[in-house]
Short mmCIF file of C-alpha atoms in Angstrom, two decimals:
data_model
loop_
_atom_site.label_atom_id
_atom_site.label_comp_id
_atom_site.label_asym_id
_atom_site.label_seq_id
_atom_site.Cartn_x
_atom_site.Cartn_y
_atom_site.Cartn_z
CA MET A 1 -200.35 -46.76 214.49
CA ALA A 2 -203.96 -48.45 214.20
CA GLU A 3 -204.41 -51.30 216.37
CA VAL A 4 -205.24 -54.16 214.14
CA THR A 5 -205.62 -57.99 214.46
CA ARG A 6 -202.55 -59.41 212.80
CA GLU A 7 -201.62 -62.85 212.28
CA ARG A 8 -198.73 -64.09 214.71
CA TRP A 9 -196.08 -66.76 215.24
CA THR A 10 -197.70 -69.10 217.68
CA SER A 11 -194.53 -68.81 219.55
CA ARG A 12 -190.58 -68.09 219.16
CA ALA A 13 -189.55 -71.40 217.54
CA PRO A 14 -191.75 -71.31 214.47
CA PHE A 15 -190.70 -67.89 214.09
CA ILE A 16 -186.85 -68.64 214.28
CA PHE A 17 -187.19 -71.98 212.26
CA ALA A 18 -189.37 -69.93 209.45
CA ALA A 19 -186.64 -67.21 209.58
CA ILE A 20 -183.90 -69.72 209.52
CA GLY A 21 -185.54 -71.56 206.70
CA SER A 22 -185.73 -68.49 204.51
CA ALA A 23 -182.16 -67.64 205.16
CA ILE A 24 -180.50 -70.89 204.45
CA GLY A 25 -181.27 -71.87 200.79
CA LEU A 26 -179.73 -73.38 197.90
CA GLY A 27 -176.63 -70.31 198.50
CA ASN A 28 -175.64 -72.07 201.65
CA VAL A 29 -174.69 -75.43 199.56
CA TRP A 30 -173.45 -74.11 196.27
CA ARG A 31 -171.90 -70.69 197.00
CA PHE A 32 -170.54 -70.45 200.27
CA PRO A 33 -168.18 -73.52 200.22
CA TYR A 34 -166.56 -72.48 196.76
CA ILE A 35 -166.44 -68.81 198.06
CA THR A 36 -164.61 -69.82 201.16
CA TYR A 37 -162.07 -72.24 199.11
CA GLU A 38 -161.44 -69.32 196.63
CA TYR A 39 -160.92 -66.75 198.57
CA GLY A 40 -158.35 -68.05 201.52
CA GLY A 41 -159.98 -70.90 202.97
CA GLY A 42 -159.93 -70.74 206.85
CA THR A 43 -158.89 -67.26 206.56
CA PHE A 44 -161.88 -66.09 204.60
CA LEU A 45 -164.18 -66.86 207.61
CA ILE A 46 -162.38 -63.60 209.23
CA PRO A 47 -163.93 -61.15 206.89
CA TYR A 48 -166.98 -63.22 206.65
CA VAL A 49 -167.78 -63.10 210.40
CA ILE A 50 -166.95 -59.54 210.69
CA GLY A 51 -169.35 -58.98 207.66
CA LEU A 52 -171.92 -60.87 209.63
CA LEU A 53 -171.32 -58.83 212.95
CA VAL A 54 -171.38 -55.33 211.28
CA LEU A 55 -173.63 -55.49 208.37
CA GLY A 56 -175.80 -58.86 208.37
CA ILE A 57 -177.19 -58.89 212.21
CA PRO A 58 -177.89 -55.15 212.40
CA TRP A 59 -179.45 -55.15 208.99
CA MET A 60 -181.83 -58.24 209.87
CA ILE A 61 -182.55 -56.78 213.55
CA MET A 62 -183.37 -53.46 211.32
CA GLU A 63 -186.21 -55.67 209.40
CA PHE A 64 -187.75 -57.61 211.90
CA GLY A 65 -187.83 -54.21 214.06
CA MET A 66 -189.57 -52.50 211.13
CA GLY A 67 -192.28 -54.98 210.70
CA ARG A 68 -192.89 -55.31 214.39
CA TYR A 69 -192.99 -51.60 214.87
CA PHE A 70 -195.39 -50.92 212.03
CA GLN A 71 -197.05 -54.34 211.94
CA LYS A 72 -197.01 -54.52 207.97
CA GLY A 73 -194.86 -55.75 205.25
CA ALA A 74 -192.56 -53.49 203.74
CA PRO A 75 -194.54 -51.12 201.81
CA GLY A 76 -196.88 -50.39 204.76
CA ALA A 77 -193.83 -49.86 206.90
CA PHE A 78 -192.08 -47.56 204.73
CA GLU A 79 -195.83 -45.92 204.18
CA GLY A 80 -195.64 -45.85 207.99
CA ILE A 81 -192.61 -43.62 208.06
CA GLY A 82 -193.91 -41.20 205.40
CA LYS A 83 -196.18 -41.91 202.20
CA LYS A 84 -193.24 -40.57 199.90
CA TRP A 85 -191.28 -43.33 201.24
CA GLU A 86 -193.70 -46.43 200.28
CA TRP A 87 -192.30 -46.93 196.71
CA LEU A 88 -189.08 -47.93 198.80
CA GLY A 89 -191.34 -50.75 200.20
CA TRP A 90 -192.72 -51.92 196.75
CA TRP A 91 -189.48 -52.27 195.20
CA PRO A 92 -187.94 -54.80 197.14
CA VAL A 93 -191.54 -56.74 196.56
CA TRP A 94 -190.64 -56.67 193.06
CA VAL A 95 -187.30 -58.22 193.99
CA ALA A 96 -188.72 -61.06 195.66
CA PHE A 97 -191.24 -61.59 193.02
CA LEU A 98 -188.80 -62.36 190.33
CA ILE A 99 -186.48 -64.05 192.33
CA VAL A 100 -189.24 -66.55 193.39
CA THR A 101 -190.38 -66.91 189.79
CA TYR A 102 -186.88 -68.39 188.80
CA TYR A 103 -185.82 -70.02 192.01
CA THR A 104 -189.00 -72.13 191.97
CA VAL A 105 -187.70 -73.45 188.59
CA VAL A 106 -184.17 -74.44 190.26
CA ILE A 107 -186.10 -76.14 193.08
CA ALA A 108 -187.98 -78.07 189.82
CA TRP A 109 -184.49 -78.93 188.42
CA SER A 110 -183.73 -80.33 191.93
CA LEU A 111 -186.73 -82.52 191.83
CA ARG A 112 -185.82 -83.57 188.56
CA TYR A 113 -182.53 -84.73 189.68
CA ALA A 114 -183.78 -86.49 192.70
CA ILE A 115 -185.93 -88.56 190.23
CA SER A 116 -182.95 -89.12 187.76
CA SER A 117 -180.72 -89.97 190.49
CA ALA A 118 -182.91 -93.29 191.17
CA THR A 119 -181.38 -94.69 188.00
CA VAL A 120 -178.35 -92.42 187.94
CA ALA A 121 -179.80 -91.30 184.38
CA TRP A 122 -176.48 -89.53 183.39
CA GLY A 123 -174.48 -92.86 183.60
CA MET A 124 -172.15 -94.56 186.12
CA GLY A 125 -168.61 -94.72 186.39
CA GLN A 126 -166.08 -92.59 184.11
CA ALA A 127 -168.66 -92.41 181.30
CA GLY A 128 -171.04 -91.25 183.21
CA ALA A 129 -168.77 -88.43 184.83
CA GLU A 130 -168.03 -87.43 181.62
CA ALA A 131 -171.61 -87.12 180.27
CA ALA A 132 -172.89 -85.03 183.56
CA GLY A 133 -172.62 -81.62 181.70
CA ASP A 134 -174.58 -82.95 178.57
CA PHE A 135 -177.00 -84.36 180.76
CA PHE A 136 -177.61 -81.12 182.79
CA PHE A 137 -177.40 -78.61 179.95
CA GLY A 138 -178.57 -81.17 176.76
CA THR A 139 -181.12 -83.33 178.22
CA VAL A 140 -182.74 -81.40 181.17
CA LEU A 141 -182.35 -77.94 180.12
CA GLN A 142 -182.21 -78.52 176.34
CA LEU A 143 -180.55 -74.98 176.18
CA SER A 144 -181.07 -73.17 173.08
CA ASP A 145 -178.08 -70.68 171.32
CA GLY A 146 -179.27 -67.68 173.31
CA PRO A 147 -182.05 -65.87 175.17
CA THR A 148 -183.81 -65.06 172.04
CA VAL A 149 -184.15 -68.82 170.94
CA LEU A 150 -186.82 -69.73 173.73
CA GLY A 151 -188.52 -72.91 171.95
CA PRO A 152 -191.09 -74.77 173.83
CA PRO A 153 -190.91 -75.26 177.53
CA VAL A 154 -189.33 -78.37 178.42
CA TRP A 155 -192.52 -80.11 179.85
CA LEU A 156 -191.19 -82.25 182.47
CA ILE A 157 -189.73 -78.98 183.97
CA LEU A 158 -193.09 -77.37 183.72
CA GLY A 159 -194.90 -80.06 185.10
CA LEU A 160 -192.73 -80.08 188.30
CA LEU A 161 -192.74 -76.33 188.34
CA ALA A 162 -196.64 -76.83 188.78
CA PHE A 163 -196.02 -79.18 191.68
CA VAL A 164 -193.55 -77.02 193.44
CA TRP A 165 -196.01 -74.12 193.37
CA LEU A 166 -198.93 -76.18 194.40
CA VAL A 167 -196.52 -77.13 197.62
CA ILE A 168 -195.80 -73.57 198.12
CA PHE A 169 -199.43 -72.74 197.88
CA LEU A 170 -200.60 -75.08 200.16
CA ILE A 171 -198.22 -74.19 202.73
CA MET A 172 -198.79 -70.50 202.72
CA PHE A 173 -202.37 -70.14 202.00
CA ARG A 174 -203.05 -70.35 205.69
CA GLY A 175 -200.43 -68.06 206.87
CA ALA A 176 -198.09 -67.62 209.49
CA ARG A 177 -199.32 -70.55 211.75
CA VAL A 178 -198.89 -73.13 209.16
CA ILE A 179 -195.75 -71.62 207.53
CA GLY A 180 -194.11 -71.66 211.24
CA ARG A 181 -195.26 -75.28 212.01
CA VAL A 182 -194.03 -76.51 208.67
CA SER A 183 -191.04 -74.73 208.79
CA ILE A 184 -189.70 -76.44 211.81
CA GLY A 185 -189.73 -79.90 210.01
CA LEU A 186 -188.56 -78.26 206.56
CA VAL A 187 -185.55 -76.97 208.22
CA ILE A 188 -184.60 -80.10 210.28
CA LEU A 189 -184.58 -82.38 207.53
CA PRO A 190 -182.01 -80.72 205.40
CA TRP A 191 -180.01 -80.53 208.29
CA LEU A 192 -180.19 -84.46 208.96
CA LEU A 193 -179.94 -84.49 205.18
CA LEU A 194 -176.67 -82.77 205.28
CA ILE A 195 -175.26 -84.79 208.20
CA VAL A 196 -175.75 -88.07 206.05
CA LEU A 197 -174.17 -86.17 203.08
CA PHE A 198 -171.39 -85.22 205.43
CA VAL A 199 -170.68 -88.87 206.61
CA ARG A 200 -170.94 -89.96 203.00
CA GLY A 201 -168.56 -87.51 201.98
CA VAL A 202 -165.84 -87.66 204.66
CA THR A 203 -165.74 -91.51 204.48
CA LEU A 204 -165.00 -91.53 200.72
CA PRO A 205 -161.17 -91.79 199.72
CA GLY A 206 -159.61 -88.29 199.13
CA ALA A 207 -161.87 -86.39 201.17
CA LEU A 208 -159.42 -84.89 203.39
CA ASP A 209 -157.69 -83.25 200.73
CA GLY A 210 -160.84 -81.69 199.74
CA LEU A 211 -161.18 -80.33 203.00
CA ASN A 212 -157.69 -78.96 203.11
CA PHE A 213 -158.45 -77.01 199.98
CA TYR A 214 -161.72 -75.79 201.69
CA LEU A 215 -160.27 -74.87 204.93
CA ALA A 216 -156.55 -74.35 204.95
CA PRO A 217 -155.75 -70.94 205.96
CA ASP A 218 -154.04 -68.32 203.81
CA PHE A 219 -153.54 -65.25 205.69
CA ALA A 220 -152.07 -63.16 202.82
CA VAL A 221 -155.41 -62.81 201.21
CA LEU A 222 -156.77 -60.27 204.11
CA GLY A 223 -155.00 -57.29 202.25
CA ASP A 224 -157.09 -58.36 199.09
CA VAL A 225 -160.05 -56.04 198.39
CA GLU A 226 -161.55 -58.55 196.39
CA VAL A 227 -161.84 -61.14 199.22
CA TRP A 228 -163.55 -58.72 201.82
CA PHE A 229 -166.04 -57.92 198.64
CA ALA A 230 -166.82 -61.68 198.40
CA ALA A 231 -167.28 -62.14 202.26
CA PHE A 232 -169.59 -58.81 202.40
CA SER A 233 -171.64 -60.20 199.30
CA GLN A 234 -171.99 -63.46 200.86
CA ILE A 235 -173.44 -61.85 203.90
CA ALA A 236 -175.53 -59.82 201.93
CA PHE A 237 -176.97 -62.63 200.01
CA THR A 238 -177.60 -65.48 202.34
CA LEU A 239 -179.89 -63.69 205.20
CA SER A 240 -182.67 -63.20 202.67
CA LEU A 241 -182.44 -59.47 203.60
CA GLY A 242 -183.63 -56.65 201.06
CA MET A 243 -186.12 -59.02 199.66
CA ALA A 244 -189.34 -57.60 201.74
CA GLY A 245 -190.05 -60.91 203.37
CA MET A 246 -188.26 -60.44 206.86
CA VAL A 247 -190.00 -57.36 207.26
CA ALA A 248 -193.22 -59.03 207.08
CA TYR A 249 -191.95 -62.18 209.06
CA GLY A 250 -191.29 -59.46 211.71
CA SER A 251 -194.44 -57.92 211.48
CA PHE A 252 -196.07 -61.30 212.76
CA ILE A 253 -194.02 -61.24 215.87
CA ALA A 254 -196.03 -60.46 218.93
CA ARG A 255 -195.73 -56.85 220.44
CA LYS A 256 -194.10 -58.09 223.70
CA ALA A 257 -192.02 -60.81 222.10
CA ASP A 258 -188.25 -60.59 221.12
CA VAL A 259 -186.61 -59.48 217.92
CA ASN A 260 -182.71 -58.87 218.61
CA ASN A 261 -182.04 -62.25 220.02
CA SER A 262 -184.10 -63.96 217.22
CA ALA A 263 -182.05 -62.02 214.47
CA ILE A 264 -178.86 -63.29 216.22
CA ILE A 265 -180.04 -66.60 216.29
CA THR A 266 -181.21 -66.84 212.72
CA SER A 267 -177.78 -65.13 211.29
CA PHE A 268 -175.68 -67.86 213.24
CA SER A 269 -177.71 -70.85 212.40
CA ASP A 270 -177.73 -69.49 208.74
CA SER A 271 -173.73 -69.35 208.93
CA ALA A 272 -173.21 -72.59 210.58
CA THR A 273 -175.31 -74.32 208.38
CA ALA A 274 -173.40 -73.03 205.24
CA PHE A 275 -170.21 -73.83 207.09
CA PHE A 276 -171.47 -77.55 207.78
CA ALA A 277 -172.72 -77.79 204.12
CA GLY A 278 -168.74 -77.06 202.99
CA PHE A 279 -167.89 -80.04 204.83
CA ALA A 280 -170.33 -82.41 202.71
CA VAL A 281 -169.35 -80.40 199.52
CA PHE A 282 -165.63 -80.28 199.67
CA SER A 283 -165.11 -84.02 201.02
CA THR A 284 -166.92 -84.96 197.75
CA VAL A 285 -164.82 -82.44 195.67
CA GLY A 286 -161.80 -84.10 197.22
CA PHE A 287 -163.14 -87.58 196.20
CA ILE A 288 -163.72 -86.42 192.48
CA MET A 289 -160.13 -85.00 192.45
CA GLN A 290 -158.74 -88.44 193.44
CA ALA A 291 -161.14 -90.76 191.71
CA MET A 292 -160.64 -89.04 188.25
CA ASN A 293 -157.03 -87.77 188.79
CA ILE A 294 -157.64 -84.16 188.14
CA PRO A 295 -156.66 -80.94 189.93
CA ILE A 296 -159.07 -79.06 192.49
CA GLY A 297 -159.39 -76.22 189.59
CA GLU A 298 -161.01 -78.33 187.27
CA VAL A 299 -163.56 -79.97 189.93
CA SER A 300 -164.75 -77.21 192.33
CA ALA A 301 -167.37 -74.90 190.98
CA SER A 302 -170.37 -72.65 192.39
CA GLY A 303 -173.83 -72.17 191.72
CA LEU A 304 -175.85 -74.24 189.02
CA GLY A 305 -172.27 -75.98 188.16
CA LEU A 306 -171.36 -77.58 191.68
CA ALA A 307 -175.08 -78.60 192.07
CA PHE A 308 -175.94 -80.02 188.77
CA VAL A 309 -172.80 -81.25 187.21
CA THR A 310 -170.04 -81.56 189.62
CA TYR A 311 -172.14 -83.46 192.32
CA PRO A 312 -173.78 -85.73 189.76
CA VAL A 313 -169.90 -86.62 188.61
CA ALA A 314 -169.31 -87.69 192.53
CA VAL A 315 -172.56 -89.93 192.03
CA SER A 316 -171.39 -91.37 189.22
CA MET A 317 -167.81 -92.29 190.69
CA MET A 318 -169.21 -93.33 194.13
CA PRO A 319 -167.86 -96.82 195.00
CA GLY A 320 -171.68 -97.55 196.55
CA GLY A 321 -174.95 -96.09 197.30
CA ASN A 322 -174.77 -94.10 194.39
CA ALA A 323 -178.65 -93.32 193.79
CA LEU A 324 -179.42 -92.82 197.31
CA VAL A 325 -176.72 -90.21 197.74
CA GLY A 326 -177.96 -88.53 194.52
CA ILE A 327 -181.67 -89.00 195.70
CA LEU A 328 -180.78 -87.45 199.20
CA PHE A 329 -178.52 -84.61 198.04
CA PHE A 330 -181.35 -83.44 195.64
CA LEU A 331 -184.07 -83.88 198.10
CA CYS A 332 -181.88 -81.65 200.47
CA LEU A 333 -181.85 -79.11 197.69
CA PHE A 334 -185.71 -79.43 196.98
CA PHE A 335 -186.32 -78.48 200.92
CA LEU A 336 -183.70 -76.04 201.45
CA GLY A 337 -185.17 -74.13 198.42
CA THR A 338 -188.92 -74.58 199.39
CA THR A 339 -188.63 -72.76 202.65
CA SER A 340 -186.87 -69.79 200.93
CA ALA A 341 -189.83 -70.18 198.17
CA TYR A 342 -192.73 -69.80 200.42
CA PHE A 343 -190.93 -66.91 202.12
CA LEU A 344 -190.32 -64.95 199.24
CA ALA A 345 -193.93 -65.63 197.74
CA TYR A 346 -195.64 -65.06 201.36
CA GLY A 347 -193.58 -62.47 203.27
CA GLY A 348 -192.17 -60.96 199.99
CA VAL A 349 -195.21 -60.72 197.74
CA ALA A 350 -198.61 -61.89 199.33
CA VAL A 351 -198.23 -60.14 202.95
CA PRO A 352 -197.98 -56.77 201.07
CA LEU A 353 -200.61 -57.15 198.77
CA MET A 354 -203.05 -58.14 201.67
CA ASP A 355 -201.89 -54.74 203.43
CA LYS A 356 -202.23 -52.77 200.72
CA PHE A 357 -205.45 -54.08 198.99
CA GLY A 358 -207.12 -55.64 201.81
CA TRP A 359 -207.51 -59.07 199.83
CA SER A 360 -208.13 -62.23 201.90
CA ARG A 361 -205.08 -64.39 202.45
CA VAL A 362 -206.39 -67.24 200.06
CA LYS A 363 -206.92 -64.46 197.14
CA ALA A 364 -203.49 -63.11 197.66
CA THR A 365 -201.70 -66.42 197.84
CA LEU A 366 -203.57 -67.49 194.93
CA ILE A 367 -202.84 -64.86 192.61
CA VAL A 368 -198.90 -64.67 193.66
CA THR A 369 -199.06 -68.59 192.69
CA ILE A 370 -200.80 -68.28 189.44
CA VAL A 371 -198.74 -65.08 188.38
CA SER A 372 -195.24 -66.24 189.40
CA PHE A 373 -195.86 -69.50 187.64
CA LEU A 374 -197.08 -68.06 184.60
CA VAL A 375 -193.94 -65.94 184.41
CA GLY A 376 -191.91 -68.94 185.61
CA ILE A 377 -192.82 -70.65 182.40
CA LEU A 378 -190.23 -68.55 180.69
CA TYR A 379 -187.20 -70.29 182.62
CA THR A 380 -188.74 -73.68 181.86
CA THR A 381 -188.11 -73.09 177.97
CA GLN A 382 -185.08 -73.79 176.07
CA GLY A 383 -183.66 -70.13 176.44
CA GLY A 384 -185.12 -69.87 180.06
CA LEU A 385 -181.21 -70.16 181.49
CA TYR A 386 -180.12 -67.10 179.63
CA TRP A 387 -183.32 -65.03 181.10
CA LEU A 388 -182.92 -66.51 184.60
CA ASP A 389 -179.38 -65.46 184.60
CA MET A 390 -180.26 -61.77 183.73
CA VAL A 391 -183.10 -61.69 185.91
CA ASP A 392 -180.74 -63.14 189.07
CA ARG A 393 -178.23 -60.22 188.22
CA MET A 394 -180.79 -57.61 188.42
CA ALA A 395 -182.90 -58.85 191.41
CA ALA A 396 -180.56 -61.04 193.71
CA PHE A 397 -177.41 -58.49 192.99
CA TYR A 398 -178.71 -54.90 192.27
CA GLY A 399 -182.18 -55.17 193.49
CA LEU A 400 -181.60 -56.21 196.88
CA LEU A 401 -178.56 -54.25 197.28
CA ILE A 402 -179.94 -51.12 196.16
CA THR A 403 -183.04 -51.13 197.87
CA GLY A 404 -181.36 -52.53 201.17
CA ALA A 405 -178.95 -49.41 201.06
CA ILE A 406 -181.44 -47.01 200.66
CA ALA A 407 -183.83 -48.41 203.14
CA CYS A 408 -181.02 -48.37 205.90
CA LEU A 409 -180.14 -44.59 204.89
CA VAL A 410 -184.14 -43.54 205.04
CA ILE A 411 -184.16 -45.34 208.81
CA GLY A 412 -181.12 -44.32 209.69
CA TRP A 413 -181.32 -40.68 208.56
CA GLY A 414 -185.08 -40.07 208.18
CA PHE A 415 -187.02 -42.01 210.52
CA GLY A 416 -184.47 -42.41 213.23
CA PRO A 417 -182.74 -45.79 214.24
CA ALA A 418 -182.67 -44.75 218.15
CA LYS A 419 -186.73 -45.03 217.95
CA LEU A 420 -186.66 -48.45 216.39
CA ARG A 421 -183.72 -49.58 218.72
CA GLU A 422 -185.52 -48.61 221.59
CA HIS A 423 -188.80 -50.28 220.67
CA ASN A 424 -186.76 -53.27 219.82
CA ASN A 425 -184.83 -53.26 223.24
CA GLU A 426 -188.10 -52.97 225.64
CA THR A 427 -188.83 -56.45 224.69
CA SER A 428 -185.72 -58.34 223.39
CA ASP A 429 -183.20 -60.58 225.46
CA ILE A 430 -180.29 -58.82 224.20
CA ARG A 431 -180.26 -55.09 223.92
CA MET A 432 -178.27 -52.95 221.07
CA GLY A 433 -176.37 -50.00 222.41
CA ALA A 434 -176.50 -46.68 220.78
CA TRP A 435 -173.44 -48.07 217.96
CA TRP A 436 -176.29 -49.86 216.19
CA ASP A 437 -177.32 -46.54 215.17
CA TRP A 438 -174.38 -45.83 213.22
CA PHE A 439 -173.99 -49.28 211.86
CA ILE A 440 -177.55 -48.36 210.39
CA ARG A 441 -176.68 -44.72 209.45
CA ILE A 442 -173.39 -45.66 208.03
CA ILE A 443 -171.66 -48.93 208.00
CA VAL A 444 -174.33 -51.44 206.41
CA PRO A 445 -175.34 -48.84 203.37
CA LEU A 446 -171.42 -48.26 202.96
CA GLY A 447 -170.91 -51.87 202.72
CA LEU A 448 -173.81 -52.83 200.59
CA ILE A 449 -172.85 -49.72 198.14
CA PHE A 450 -169.21 -51.13 198.04
CA VAL A 451 -170.59 -54.58 197.04
CA VAL A 452 -172.63 -52.99 194.41
CA ILE A 453 -169.66 -50.80 192.99
CA TRP A 454 -167.17 -53.52 193.44
CA GLY A 455 -168.73 -56.43 191.93
CA GLY A 456 -171.51 -54.32 189.73
CA PHE A 457 -170.72 -51.20 187.88
CA LYS A 458 -167.11 -51.93 187.65
CA THR A 459 -167.27 -55.09 185.66
CA ASP A 460 -170.82 -54.51 183.93
CA LEU A 461 -169.64 -51.04 182.67
CA ALA A 462 -166.22 -52.83 181.17
CA GLU A 463 -168.52 -55.47 179.37
CA GLN A 464 -172.12 -56.44 178.88
CA TYR A 465 -173.21 -58.88 181.42
CA GLY A 466 -173.23 -62.46 180.40
CA GLY A 467 -172.56 -61.55 176.62
CA TYR A 468 -176.21 -61.73 176.06
CA GLU A 469 -177.58 -59.95 173.26
CA VAL A 470 -181.79 -59.57 172.91
CA GLY A 471 -182.16 -57.58 169.47
CA ALA A 472 -179.90 -54.44 170.17
CA LEU A 473 -179.77 -54.85 173.65
CA GLY A 474 -176.83 -56.50 175.89
CA GLY A 475 -177.21 -58.39 179.08
CA SER A 476 -176.56 -55.31 181.31
CA ASP A 477 -179.17 -52.97 179.40
CA ILE A 478 -181.75 -56.18 180.12
CA VAL A 479 -180.66 -55.74 183.88
CA TRP A 480 -181.00 -51.90 183.95
CA LEU A 481 -184.13 -51.96 182.03
CA LEU A 482 -185.87 -54.49 184.66
CA LEU A 483 -184.47 -52.31 187.45
CA GLY A 484 -186.01 -49.42 185.70
CA VAL A 485 -189.37 -50.89 185.13
CA THR A 486 -189.95 -52.21 188.63
CA LEU A 487 -189.02 -48.98 190.11
CA ILE A 488 -191.51 -47.27 188.01
CA PHE A 489 -193.95 -49.79 189.08
CA SER A 490 -192.88 -49.30 192.53
CA ILE A 491 -193.85 -45.67 192.25
CA LEU A 492 -197.13 -46.32 190.70
CA LEU A 493 -198.32 -48.78 193.28
CA SER A 494 -197.32 -46.61 196.05
CA LEU A 495 -199.45 -43.39 194.48
CA ILE A 496 -202.54 -46.14 194.96
CA LYS A 497 -204.65 -45.36 197.65
CA THR A 498 -203.98 -48.32 200.73
CA LYS A 499 -207.56 -49.73 201.29
CA THR A 500 -206.84 -51.57 204.67
CA ALA A 501 -205.30 -50.43 207.98
CA GLY A 502 -204.16 -54.21 208.82
CA GLY A 503 -204.33 -57.09 206.49
CA GLY A 504 -202.98 -60.70 207.33
CA GLU A 505 -206.31 -62.19 208.58
CA MET B 1 -156.03 -82.51 207.47
CA THR B 2 -153.32 -80.06 207.83
CA THR B 3 -152.91 -78.33 211.28
CA GLY B 4 -154.18 -74.94 209.66
CA ALA B 5 -157.28 -76.45 208.48
CA ILE B 6 -158.20 -78.13 211.96
CA ILE B 7 -157.59 -74.95 213.54
CA SER B 8 -159.44 -73.11 211.34
CA THR B 9 -162.48 -75.46 211.72
CA ILE B 10 -162.40 -75.48 215.71
CA VAL B 11 -161.89 -71.75 215.87
CA ILE B 12 -164.90 -71.30 213.47
CA TRP B 13 -167.28 -73.59 215.07
CA VAL B 14 -166.28 -72.08 218.45
CA ILE B 15 -167.50 -68.95 217.08
CA PHE B 16 -170.72 -69.94 215.40
CA LEU B 17 -171.69 -72.27 218.36
CA GLY B 18 -170.50 -70.30 221.04
CA GLY B 19 -172.30 -67.29 219.49
CA LEU B 20 -175.53 -69.50 219.07
CA GLY B 21 -175.10 -71.02 222.84
CA PHE B 22 -174.96 -67.43 224.21
CA CYS B 23 -177.88 -66.26 222.31
CA ILE B 24 -180.22 -69.55 223.40
CA SER B 25 -178.85 -69.12 226.94
CA ARG B 26 -180.64 -65.51 226.92
CA ILE B 27 -183.93 -66.72 225.56
CA GLY B 28 -186.48 -65.57 228.21
CA ARG B 29 -184.86 -62.83 229.55
CA GLY B 30 -186.84 -60.48 227.33
CA GLY B 31 -190.30 -60.37 226.20
CA GLU B 32 -193.11 -62.88 226.07
CA TRP B 33 -194.66 -64.47 222.62
CA GLU B 34 -198.27 -63.86 223.08
CA ASP B 35 -199.89 -60.38 223.03
#
């Protein structure tokens, strides 16, 4: 390895908070609580914790370790293993790029709702609750009939998207030192907001009923493969692995600094945040059930539906402080999303470009900002939600799982996990045993492949994903086309000569 | 809340916070954060 000047985290805290910030995101609030309720309540946490220990933590240690060992982002690290593997480092870069192009649009929606919450623009009381869905799809998104009916951009969302990218650029253009400092604030702030939302939630009538649905155990579900799939998939998605960024963040760790303990702290912090967010969400769900006298099945939702329809319903029905609760909730989403977005844009995309082409940090971050913003305009159009859904399926499902599984196999059977483990152990607070090697060789890739097959091939082969049609192509065709194109681009990028041995400063 | 929900809550917090507490107690036994 050539000795190069590499940017560094100033100490452990900025690094840990930057890593936690990248891991905790919108999914902690809008996916984890619903999946926990759906798949056995408290019992779901058994496969979840097992997934965290056998899949998430070993995988995160591998990505941090690769970055520190090779002192490069993902493509440079795989190039270090062998030039023939560099493409495998570029593929997750495309995954990160595609994710950040639409993730920032969702952050822009959050800002839109923070603004609209000031007047509870979708309406108060029962009438507002009933109008929440139409407000999101009709007023905010102005959703068209299909992916081929794009229409003009929704200008307010486009303007907010530009603001989001300005914020991201201002944080990332000065690199790890600023990212670390900013992340401490941007992680603590949503934690504080979640505490406020938790207190508001549990003091609402009906809150305990909601928490019972969230947490009451049902041990019979442990025999159901679907529950294990849900737990493993949540672990695979929640830690921001398989998106190239954690390798870059790992490359900023000082040569004598800890890797293993930092990875474990990051993983547990992410899970604890998700678990706590569930209290804020499901206490509110319980309130809606009681206030509107409807069963849990008609209230609980995940993803966009929870954030932009269910929660606004609760805001409309609350006995007081409606606007403030709405503003705090959507600001919380904004902060949670922003830390993940600059992680994807900087660690996932800009750092690999700096490593490869020797670009300055300002040049790389400016190019990433402009190009990502331009691509993001697609999702601000009236047909944007359909494309967002398909690109999400390609990148945040197939992309990260497939590249993650292959990366583990290459490290496990090609590079040699013992080499990486000993490198990590030399300076880490907690040492990994030889068992870790076998987790990287077999358990983690098997877990990821299981999720791909069970949640992907099995359903997508049966029917076209989402039922979308773009000309003669269906949703699944678009997803696989995108995967193929990004793979080809990754191979092409790997054929270009690397112009710098370092990068980063 | 039902007894099952309360027990789930306690057990899960013990796992998450216990795990975090253990890791935080180990800080400083390994490397240094300056090259």
